Amino acid sequence: MEEYDLILDATAGNRMIWKNKHPPNIVFMDKRVDFNLLPDVNAVWEHSPFRDDVFDCVIFDPPHLVNP
């Protein structure tokens, strides 16, 4: 993966895709707060509190739904 200055993980959950759970250049956002690791920002990706062009990269790994 390329290196980016600032990354948003918009569906962070328990940060399962990350080896380092507390990197300084990643902002973790999730709508749920019942995880072992709390998100930095409690919000849903559809209504992100961030203005455009804040992040160099946005990671979107939504949970798998049984019945969408």
N, CA, C and O atoms as a CHARMM CRD file, in Angstrom:
* protein
*
  272
    1    1 MET  N      0.83500  -1.17300   0.00000 PROA 1      0.00000
    2    1 MET  CA     0.00000   0.00000   0.00000 PROA 1      0.00000
    3    1 MET  C      0.88500   1.24300   0.00000 PROA 1      0.00000
    4    1 MET  O      1.95400   1.26100   0.60900 PROA 1      0.00000
    5    2 GLU  N      0.43400   2.25100  -0.67200 PROA 2      0.00000
    6    2 GLU  CA     1.16900   3.51100  -0.70300 PROA 2      0.00000
    7    2 GLU  C      1.14500   4.16400   0.67200 PROA 2      0.00000
    8    2 GLU  O      0.29400   3.85700   1.50600 PROA 2      0.00000
    9    3 GLU  N      2.08800   5.06400   0.89200 PROA 3      0.00000
   10    3 GLU  CA     2.08700   5.81900   2.13700 PROA 3      0.00000
   11    3 GLU  C      1.32200   7.11200   1.93000 PROA 3      0.00000
   12    3 GLU  O      1.50600   7.80300   0.92700 PROA 3      0.00000
   13    4 TYR  N      0.46400   7.43400   2.88700 PROA 4      0.00000
   14    4 TYR  CA    -0.34100   8.64300   2.83100 PROA 4      0.00000
   15    4 TYR  C     -0.10800   9.45000   4.09800 PROA 4      0.00000
   16    4 TYR  O      0.22200   8.90100   5.14900 PROA 4      0.00000
   17    5 ASP  N     -0.28500  10.75900   3.98500 PROA 5      0.00000
   18    5 ASP  CA    -0.11200  11.61200   5.15600 PROA 5      0.00000
   19    5 ASP  C     -1.23500  11.42700   6.16900 PROA 5      0.00000
   20    5 ASP  O     -0.98000  11.27400   7.36300 PROA 5      0.00000
   21    6 LEU  N     -2.48500  11.44200   5.69000 PROA 6      0.00000
   22    6 LEU  CA    -3.61800  11.32600   6.59900 PROA 6      0.00000
   23    6 LEU  C     -4.68300  10.41700   5.98500 PROA 6      0.00000
   24    6 LEU  O     -5.12200  10.62500   4.85400 PROA 6      0.00000
   25    7 ILE  N     -5.08700   9.40300   6.75700 PROA 7      0.00000
   26    7 ILE  CA    -6.03200   8.39000   6.29300 PROA 7      0.00000
   27    7 ILE  C     -7.26400   8.40100   7.18900 PROA 7      0.00000
   28    7 ILE  O     -7.15800   8.57000   8.40300 PROA 7      0.00000
   29    8 LEU  N     -8.43000   8.22100   6.58200 PROA 8      0.00000
   30    8 LEU  CA    -9.66700   8.02800   7.33300 PROA 8      0.00000
   31    8 LEU  C    -10.13000   6.59700   7.11900 PROA 8      0.00000
   32    8 LEU  O    -10.32600   6.16700   5.98200 PROA 8      0.00000
   33    9 ASP  N    -10.30700   5.86000   8.20600 PROA 9      0.00000
   34    9 ASP  CA   -10.96000   4.55600   8.13300 PROA 9      0.00000
   35    9 ASP  C    -12.41200   4.82400   8.50000 PROA 9      0.00000
   36    9 ASP  O    -12.74300   4.96600   9.67700 PROA 9      0.00000
   37   10 ALA  N    -13.27700   4.89200   7.49700 PROA 10     0.00000
   38   10 ALA  CA   -14.65800   5.33800   7.67900 PROA 10     0.00000
   39   10 ALA  C    -15.57100   4.29100   8.31300 PROA 10     0.00000
   40   10 ALA  O    -16.66200   4.62400   8.77700 PROA 10     0.00000
   41   11 THR  N    -15.14200   3.04700   8.33700 PROA 11     0.00000
   42   11 THR  CA   -15.92100   1.96400   8.95800 PROA 11     0.00000
   43   11 THR  C    -14.97000   1.12300   9.80900 PROA 11     0.00000
   44   11 THR  O    -14.77800  -0.06500   9.54800 PROA 11     0.00000
   45   12 ALA  N    -14.38900   1.73500  10.80800 PROA 12     0.00000
   46   12 ALA  CA   -13.25800   1.16500  11.54000 PROA 12     0.00000
   47   12 ALA  C    -13.56800  -0.09800  12.33300 PROA 12     0.00000
   48   12 ALA  O    -12.76000  -1.02700  12.34700 PROA 12     0.00000
   49   13 GLY  N    -14.72000  -0.15000  12.99100 PROA 13     0.00000
   50   13 GLY  CA   -15.01300  -1.31500  13.82100 PROA 13     0.00000
   51   13 GLY  C    -13.91800  -1.54200  14.84900 PROA 13     0.00000
   52   13 GLY  O    -13.51000  -0.60800  15.53900 PROA 13     0.00000
   53   14 ASN  N    -13.44000  -2.77200  14.95500 PROA 14     0.00000
   54   14 ASN  CA   -12.34800  -3.10900  15.87400 PROA 14     0.00000
   55   14 ASN  C    -10.97300  -2.98800  15.22400 PROA 14     0.00000
   56   14 ASN  O     -9.98700  -3.50200  15.75200 PROA 14     0.00000
   57   15 ARG  N    -10.90700  -2.31600  14.08900 PROA 15     0.00000
   58   15 ARG  CA    -9.63200  -2.07100  13.39900 PROA 15     0.00000
   59   15 ARG  C     -8.95200  -3.37500  12.97800 PROA 15     0.00000
   60   15 ARG  O     -7.72600  -3.47800  13.00700 PROA 15     0.00000
   61   16 MET  N     -9.74400  -4.35700  12.59100 PROA 16     0.00000
   62   16 MET  CA    -9.22000  -5.68600  12.27300 PROA 16     0.00000
   63   16 MET  C     -8.27700  -5.69800  11.07600 PROA 16     0.00000
   64   16 MET  O     -7.42700  -6.58300  10.98000 PROA 16     0.00000
   65   17 ILE  N     -8.40300  -4.74900  10.17100 PROA 17     0.00000
   66   17 ILE  CA    -7.53800  -4.75900   8.98600 PROA 17     0.00000
   67   17 ILE  C     -6.18000  -4.12000   9.26000 PROA 17     0.00000
   68   17 ILE  O     -5.31600  -4.10600   8.38400 PROA 17     0.00000
   69   18 TRP  N     -5.98600  -3.59300  10.46800 PROA 18     0.00000
   70   18 TRP  CA    -4.75600  -2.86900  10.78200 PROA 18     0.00000
   71   18 TRP  C     -3.87200  -3.66600  11.72900 PROA 18     0.00000
   72   18 TRP  O     -4.33300  -4.15500  12.76100 PROA 18     0.00000
   73   19 LYS  N     -2.60900  -3.79200  11.37200 PROA 19     0.00000
   74   19 LYS  CA    -1.63000  -4.41400  12.26200 PROA 19     0.00000
   75   19 LYS  C     -1.36200  -3.49900  13.45500 PROA 19     0.00000
   76   19 LYS  O     -1.39500  -3.93100  14.60700 PROA 19     0.00000
   77   20 ASN  N     -1.09700  -2.22900  13.15700 PROA 20     0.00000
   78   20 ASN  CA    -0.89200  -1.22200  14.19300 PROA 20     0.00000
   79   20 ASN  C     -2.25200  -0.61400  14.50700 PROA 20     0.00000
   80   20 ASN  O     -2.84100   0.04900  13.65300 PROA 20     0.00000
   81   21 LYS  N     -2.75400  -0.82400  15.70200 PROA 21     0.00000
   82   21 LYS  CA    -4.09700  -0.36300  16.07000 PROA 21     0.00000
   83   21 LYS  C     -4.14900   1.12100  16.44000 PROA 21     0.00000
   84   21 LYS  O     -5.23700   1.67700  16.58900 PROA 21     0.00000
   85   22 HSD  N     -2.99400   1.77000  16.59000 PROA 22     0.00000
   86   22 HSD  CA    -2.95700   3.17300  17.00500 PROA 22     0.00000
   87   22 HSD  C     -1.96500   3.99200  16.17700 PROA 22     0.00000
   88   22 HSD  O     -1.11200   4.67200  16.74800 PROA 22     0.00000
   89   23 PRO  N     -2.05800   3.94200  14.85900 PROA 23     0.00000
   90   23 PRO  CA    -1.12400   4.72500  14.04200 PROA 23     0.00000
   91   23 PRO  C     -1.45400   6.22000  14.13000 PROA 23     0.00000
   92   23 PRO  O     -2.62600   6.58900  14.20900 PROA 23     0.00000
   93   24 PRO  N     -0.44300   7.06800  14.11800 PROA 24     0.00000
   94   24 PRO  CA    -0.67800   8.51200  14.27500 PROA 24     0.00000
   95   24 PRO  C     -1.32800   9.18400  13.07400 PROA 24     0.00000
   96   24 PRO  O     -1.87800  10.27700  13.21000 PROA 24     0.00000
   97   25 ASN  N     -1.27900   8.55900  11.90600 PROA 25     0.00000
   98   25 ASN  CA    -1.79600   9.21100  10.69800 PROA 25     0.00000
   99   25 ASN  C     -3.15300   8.65900  10.23900 PROA 25     0.00000
  100   25 ASN  O     -3.58900   8.93800   9.12200 PROA 25     0.00000
  101   26 ILE  N     -3.81500   7.88200  11.09400 PROA 26     0.00000
  102   26 ILE  CA    -5.12200   7.33200  10.72500 PROA 26     0.00000
  103   26 ILE  C     -6.17300   7.79100  11.72600 PROA 26     0.00000
  104   26 ILE  O     -5.98000   7.69300  12.93800 PROA 26     0.00000
  105   27 VAL  N     -7.28800   8.29400  11.20500 PROA 27     0.00000
  106   27 VAL  CA    -8.44400   8.65800  12.02000 PROA 27     0.00000
  107   27 VAL  C     -9.46100   7.53500  11.86000 PROA 27     0.00000
  108   27 VAL  O     -9.85700   7.19900  10.74300 PROA 27     0.00000
  109   28 PHE  N     -9.88000   6.96100  12.97700 PROA 28     0.00000
  110   28 PHE  CA   -10.83200   5.85800  12.96200 PROA 28     0.00000
  111   28 PHE  C    -12.23200   6.38300  13.25600 PROA 28     0.00000
  112   28 PHE  O    -12.46600   7.02600  14.27900 PROA 28     0.00000
  113   29 MET  N    -13.16000   6.09900  12.34300 PROA 29     0.00000
  114   29 MET  CA   -14.53600   6.56100  12.48900 PROA 29     0.00000
  115   29 MET  C    -15.47400   5.36200  12.41000 PROA 29     0.00000
  116   29 MET  O    -15.28200   4.47600  11.57800 PROA 29     0.00000
  117   30 ASP  N    -16.47700   5.33300  13.26600 PROA 30     0.00000
  118   30 ASP  CA   -17.50000   4.29700  13.20200 PROA 30     0.00000
  119   30 ASP  C    -18.74600   4.81200  13.89500 PROA 30     0.00000
  120   30 ASP  O    -18.67500   5.68100  14.76400 PROA 30     0.00000
  121   31 LYS  N    -19.89400   4.26600  13.50000 PROA 31     0.00000
  122   31 LYS  CA   -21.14600   4.69000  14.12200 PROA 31     0.00000
  123   31 LYS  C    -21.38400   3.97600  15.44900 PROA 31     0.00000
  124   31 LYS  O    -22.16100   4.44600  16.28000 PROA 31     0.00000
  125   32 ARG  N    -20.72200   2.84900  15.64500 PROA 32     0.00000
  126   32 ARG  CA   -20.88700   2.09100  16.88200 PROA 32     0.00000
  127   32 ARG  C    -19.76000   2.40200  17.85800 PROA 32     0.00000
  128   32 ARG  O    -18.63600   2.70500  17.45700 PROA 32     0.00000
  129   33 VAL  N    -20.08100   2.32100  19.14300 PROA 33     0.00000
  130   33 VAL  CA   -19.06500   2.55000  20.16800 PROA 33     0.00000
  131   33 VAL  C    -18.96100   1.35900  21.12500 PROA 33     0.00000
  132   33 VAL  O    -18.42400   1.48700  22.22500 PROA 33     0.00000
  133   34 ASP  N    -19.47200   0.21100  20.70300 PROA 34     0.00000
  134   34 ASP  CA   -19.43100  -0.97300  21.55900 PROA 34     0.00000
  135   34 ASP  C    -18.31400  -1.93800  21.15100 PROA 34     0.00000
  136   34 ASP  O    -18.46400  -3.15600  21.24300 PROA 34     0.00000
  137   35 PHE  N    -17.20600  -1.37700  20.70400 PROA 35     0.00000
  138   35 PHE  CA   -16.04400  -2.17200  20.31500 PROA 35     0.00000
  139   35 PHE  C    -14.99600  -2.14000  21.41900 PROA 35     0.00000
  140   35 PHE  O    -15.05700  -1.30000  22.31700 PROA 35     0.00000
  141   36 ASN  N    -14.03600  -3.05700  21.35000 PROA 36     0.00000
  142   36 ASN  CA   -12.92000  -3.03800  22.29300 PROA 36     0.00000
  143   36 ASN  C    -12.11100  -1.75800  22.15000 PROA 36     0.00000
  144   36 ASN  O    -11.63300  -1.20200  23.13900 PROA 36     0.00000
  145   37 LEU  N    -11.96100  -1.29600  20.91800 PROA 37     0.00000
  146   37 LEU  CA   -11.25000  -0.04800  20.63700 PROA 37     0.00000
  147   37 LEU  C    -12.27100   0.98100  20.17200 PROA 37     0.00000
  148   37 LEU  O    -12.90400   0.80300  19.13100 PROA 37     0.00000
  149   38 LEU  N    -12.43000   2.03500  20.92200 PROA 38     0.00000
  150   38 LEU  CA   -13.39600   3.06500  20.54200 PROA 38     0.00000
  151   38 LEU  C    -12.91900   3.81700  19.31100 PROA 38     0.00000
  152   38 LEU  O    -11.71700   4.00800  19.12900 PROA 38     0.00000
  153   39 PRO  N    -13.85300   4.24700  18.46000 PROA 39     0.00000
  154   39 PRO  CA   -13.44700   5.05700  17.30800 PROA 39     0.00000
  155   39 PRO  C    -12.99200   6.44100  17.76900 PROA 39     0.00000
  156   39 PRO  O    -13.41700   6.92000  18.82000 PROA 39     0.00000
  157   40 ASP  N    -12.14000   7.07200  16.98900 PROA 40     0.00000
  158   40 ASP  CA   -11.74300   8.45300  17.27900 PROA 40     0.00000
  159   40 ASP  C    -12.92500   9.38900  17.08500 PROA 40     0.00000
  160   40 ASP  O    -13.08100  10.37700  17.80200 PROA 40     0.00000
  161   41 VAL  N    -13.75400   9.05800  16.09900 PROA 41     0.00000
  162   41 VAL  CA   -14.91800   9.86600  15.75100 PROA 41     0.00000
  163   41 VAL  C    -16.13200   8.94900  15.67600 PROA 41     0.00000
  164   41 VAL  O    -16.11000   7.93500  14.97800 PROA 41     0.00000
  165   42 ASN  N    -17.18500   9.30700  16.39500 PROA 42     0.00000
  166   42 ASN  CA   -18.42900   8.54200  16.37100 PROA 42     0.00000
  167   42 ASN  C    -19.36300   9.18600  15.35400 PROA 42     0.00000
  168   42 ASN  O    -20.01500  10.18900  15.64100 PROA 42     0.00000
  169   43 ALA  N    -19.41800   8.59300  14.15800 PROA 43     0.00000
  170   43 ALA  CA   -20.23500   9.13100  13.07000 PROA 43     0.00000
  171   43 ALA  C    -20.44000   8.05700  12.01900 PROA 43     0.00000
  172   43 ALA  O    -19.73800   7.04600  12.00200 PROA 43     0.00000
  173   44 VAL  N    -21.40400   8.28300  11.14800 PROA 44     0.00000
  174   44 VAL  CA   -21.63400   7.37400  10.02700 PROA 44     0.00000
  175   44 VAL  C    -21.02300   7.97900   8.77700 PROA 44     0.00000
  176   44 VAL  O    -20.97400   9.20000   8.62400 PROA 44     0.00000
  177   45 TRP  N    -20.56400   7.12600   7.89500 PROA 45     0.00000
  178   45 TRP  CA   -19.85400   7.61700   6.71100 PROA 45     0.00000
  179   45 TRP  C    -20.75100   8.44800   5.81000 PROA 45     0.00000
  180   45 TRP  O    -20.26200   9.32600   5.10000 PROA 45     0.00000
  181   46 GLU  N    -22.06100   8.18800   5.82300 PROA 46     0.00000
  182   46 GLU  CA   -22.97100   8.96200   4.97100 PROA 46     0.00000
  183   46 GLU  C    -23.05700  10.42900   5.39800 PROA 46     0.00000
  184   46 GLU  O    -23.40600  11.30200   4.60300 PROA 46     0.00000
  185   47 HSD  N    -22.73300  10.68200   6.66600 PROA 47     0.00000
  186   47 HSD  CA   -22.79900  12.04000   7.21100 PROA 47     0.00000
  187   47 HSD  C    -21.48300  12.37200   7.91000 PROA 47     0.00000
  188   47 HSD  O    -21.46800  12.74000   9.08500 PROA 47     0.00000
  189   48 SER  N    -20.41600  12.24300   7.19900 PROA 48     0.00000
  190   48 SER  CA   -19.08800  12.49100   7.75800 PROA 48     0.00000
  191   48 SER  C    -18.96700  13.93900   8.24200 PROA 48     0.00000
  192   48 SER  O    -19.41600  14.86000   7.56000 PROA 48     0.00000
  193   49 PRO  N    -18.36900  14.14000   9.40500 PROA 49     0.00000
  194   49 PRO  CA   -18.19700  15.49700   9.91400 PROA 49     0.00000
  195   49 PRO  C    -17.01500  16.23900   9.28700 PROA 49     0.00000
  196   49 PRO  O    -16.73300  17.38300   9.64400 PROA 49     0.00000
  197   50 PHE  N    -16.33600  15.59300   8.36500 PROA 50     0.00000
  198   50 PHE  CA   -15.14400  16.19100   7.76900 PROA 50     0.00000
  199   50 PHE  C    -15.46600  16.86700   6.44300 PROA 50     0.00000
  200   50 PHE  O    -16.30000  16.39200   5.67300 PROA 50     0.00000
  201   51 ARG  N    -14.79800  17.96900   6.19500 PROA 51     0.00000
  202   51 ARG  CA   -14.97500  18.65300   4.90900 PROA 51     0.00000
  203   51 ARG  C    -14.21900  17.87100   3.82900 PROA 51     0.00000
  204   51 ARG  O    -13.39600  17.00900   4.13700 PROA 51     0.00000
  205   52 ASP  N    -14.50200  18.17400   2.59800 PROA 52     0.00000
  206   52 ASP  CA   -13.82600  17.51800   1.47900 PROA 52     0.00000
  207   52 ASP  C    -12.33100  17.81600   1.49200 PROA 52     0.00000
  208   52 ASP  O    -11.90000  18.86300   1.97300 PROA 52     0.00000
  209   53 ASP  N    -11.56300  16.90200   0.96700 PROA 53     0.00000
  210   53 ASP  CA   -10.11800  17.05800   0.76800 PROA 53     0.00000
  211   53 ASP  C     -9.30700  17.15100   2.05500 PROA 53     0.00000
  212   53 ASP  O     -8.20400  17.69800   2.04400 PROA 53     0.00000
  213   54 VAL  N     -9.82900  16.62900   3.16200 PROA 54     0.00000
  214   54 VAL  CA    -9.06000  16.59200   4.40900 PROA 54     0.00000
  215   54 VAL  C     -8.07800  15.42600   4.39100 PROA 54     0.00000
  216   54 VAL  O     -6.94000  15.55300   4.84300 PROA 54     0.00000
  217   55 PHE  N     -8.53000  14.28700   3.86300 PROA 55     0.00000
  218   55 PHE  CA    -7.74000  13.06200   3.90800 PROA 55     0.00000
  219   55 PHE  C     -7.11900  12.74900   2.55600 PROA 55     0.00000
  220   55 PHE  O     -7.67600  13.06100   1.50400 PROA 55     0.00000
  221   56 ASP  N     -5.95200  12.12600   2.61400 PROA 56     0.00000
  222   56 ASP  CA    -5.27200  11.68300   1.40000 PROA 56     0.00000
  223   56 ASP  C     -5.84100  10.36200   0.90300 PROA 56     0.00000
  224   56 ASP  O     -5.75900  10.04100  -0.28300 PROA 56     0.00000
  225   57 CYS  N     -6.41800   9.60100   1.82700 PROA 57     0.00000
  226   57 CYS  CA    -6.96000   8.28400   1.49400 PROA 57     0.00000
  227   57 CYS  C     -8.10800   7.98200   2.45000 PROA 57     0.00000
  228   57 CYS  O     -8.04000   8.30900   3.63500 PROA 57     0.00000
  229   58 VAL  N     -9.16000   7.35700   1.93100 PROA 58     0.00000
  230   58 VAL  CA   -10.28200   6.92000   2.76600 PROA 58     0.00000
  231   58 VAL  C    -10.45000   5.42100   2.57200 PROA 58     0.00000
  232   58 VAL  O    -10.58200   4.94000   1.44600 PROA 58     0.00000
  233   59 ILE  N    -10.44500   4.69000   3.67900 PROA 59     0.00000
  234   59 ILE  CA   -10.64200   3.24800   3.67200 PROA 59     0.00000
  235   59 ILE  C    -12.10400   2.98800   4.00300 PROA 59     0.00000
  236   59 ILE  O    -12.63900   3.52600   4.97300 PROA 59     0.00000
  237   60 PHE  N    -12.73600   2.16900   3.19500 PROA 60     0.00000
  238   60 PHE  CA   -14.14300   1.84400   3.40900 PROA 60     0.00000
  239   60 PHE  C    -14.28500   0.33400   3.34200 PROA 60     0.00000
  240   60 PHE  O    -14.30300  -0.24600   2.25700 PROA 60     0.00000
  241   61 ASP  N    -14.38600  -0.30000   4.50000 PROA 61     0.00000
  242   61 ASP  CA   -14.53100  -1.75000   4.58900 PROA 61     0.00000
  243   61 ASP  C    -15.77300  -2.04100   5.42400 PROA 61     0.00000
  244   61 ASP  O    -15.66500  -2.37800   6.60300 PROA 61     0.00000
  245   62 PRO  N    -16.96800  -1.90900   4.80800 PROA 62     0.00000
  246   62 PRO  CA   -18.19900  -2.06400   5.58700 PROA 62     0.00000
  247   62 PRO  C    -18.38200  -3.49100   6.08200 PROA 62     0.00000
  248   62 PRO  O    -17.86000  -4.43400   5.48700 PROA 62     0.00000
  249   63 PRO  N    -19.12400  -3.64400   7.17100 PROA 63     0.00000
  250   63 PRO  CA   -19.38900  -4.99300   7.67600 PROA 63     0.00000
  251   63 PRO  C    -20.23500  -5.78300   6.69000 PROA 63     0.00000
  252   63 PRO  O    -20.98900  -5.21800   5.89700 PROA 63     0.00000
  253   64 HSD  N    -20.09800  -7.07200   6.75500 PROA 64     0.00000
  254   64 HSD  CA   -20.87800  -7.94300   5.87300 PROA 64     0.00000
  255   64 HSD  C    -22.28500  -8.09600   6.43600 PROA 64     0.00000
  256   64 HSD  O    -22.46400  -8.32900   7.63100 PROA 64     0.00000
  257   65 LEU  N    -23.26900  -7.96400   5.57400 PROA 65     0.00000
  258   65 LEU  CA   -24.65800  -8.05600   5.99400 PROA 65     0.00000
  259   65 LEU  C    -25.25100  -9.39500   5.56700 PROA 65     0.00000
  260   65 LEU  O    -25.03800  -9.84300   4.44000 PROA 65     0.00000
  261   66 VAL  N    -25.98700 -10.02200   6.45900 PROA 66     0.00000
  262   66 VAL  CA   -26.63900 -11.27800   6.12700 PROA 66     0.00000
  263   66 VAL  C    -27.83000 -11.00300   5.21500 PROA 66     0.00000
  264   66 VAL  O    -27.98800 -11.65600   4.18400 PROA 66     0.00000
  265   67 ASN  N    -28.66000 -10.04500   5.59000 PROA 67     0.00000
  266   67 ASN  CA   -29.83800  -9.66600   4.80600 PROA 67     0.00000
  267   67 ASN  C    -29.81000  -8.16400   4.56800 PROA 67     0.00000
  268   67 ASN  O    -30.39900  -7.41300   5.34600 PROA 67     0.00000
  269   68 PRO  N    -29.14600  -7.70800   3.52300 PROA 68     0.00000
  270   68 PRO  CA   -29.04800  -6.25700   3.29400 PROA 68     0.00000
  271   68 PRO  C    -30.39900  -5.63000   2.99100 PROA 68     0.00000
  272   68 PRO  O    -30.48400  -4.42100   2.77600 PROA 68     0.00000
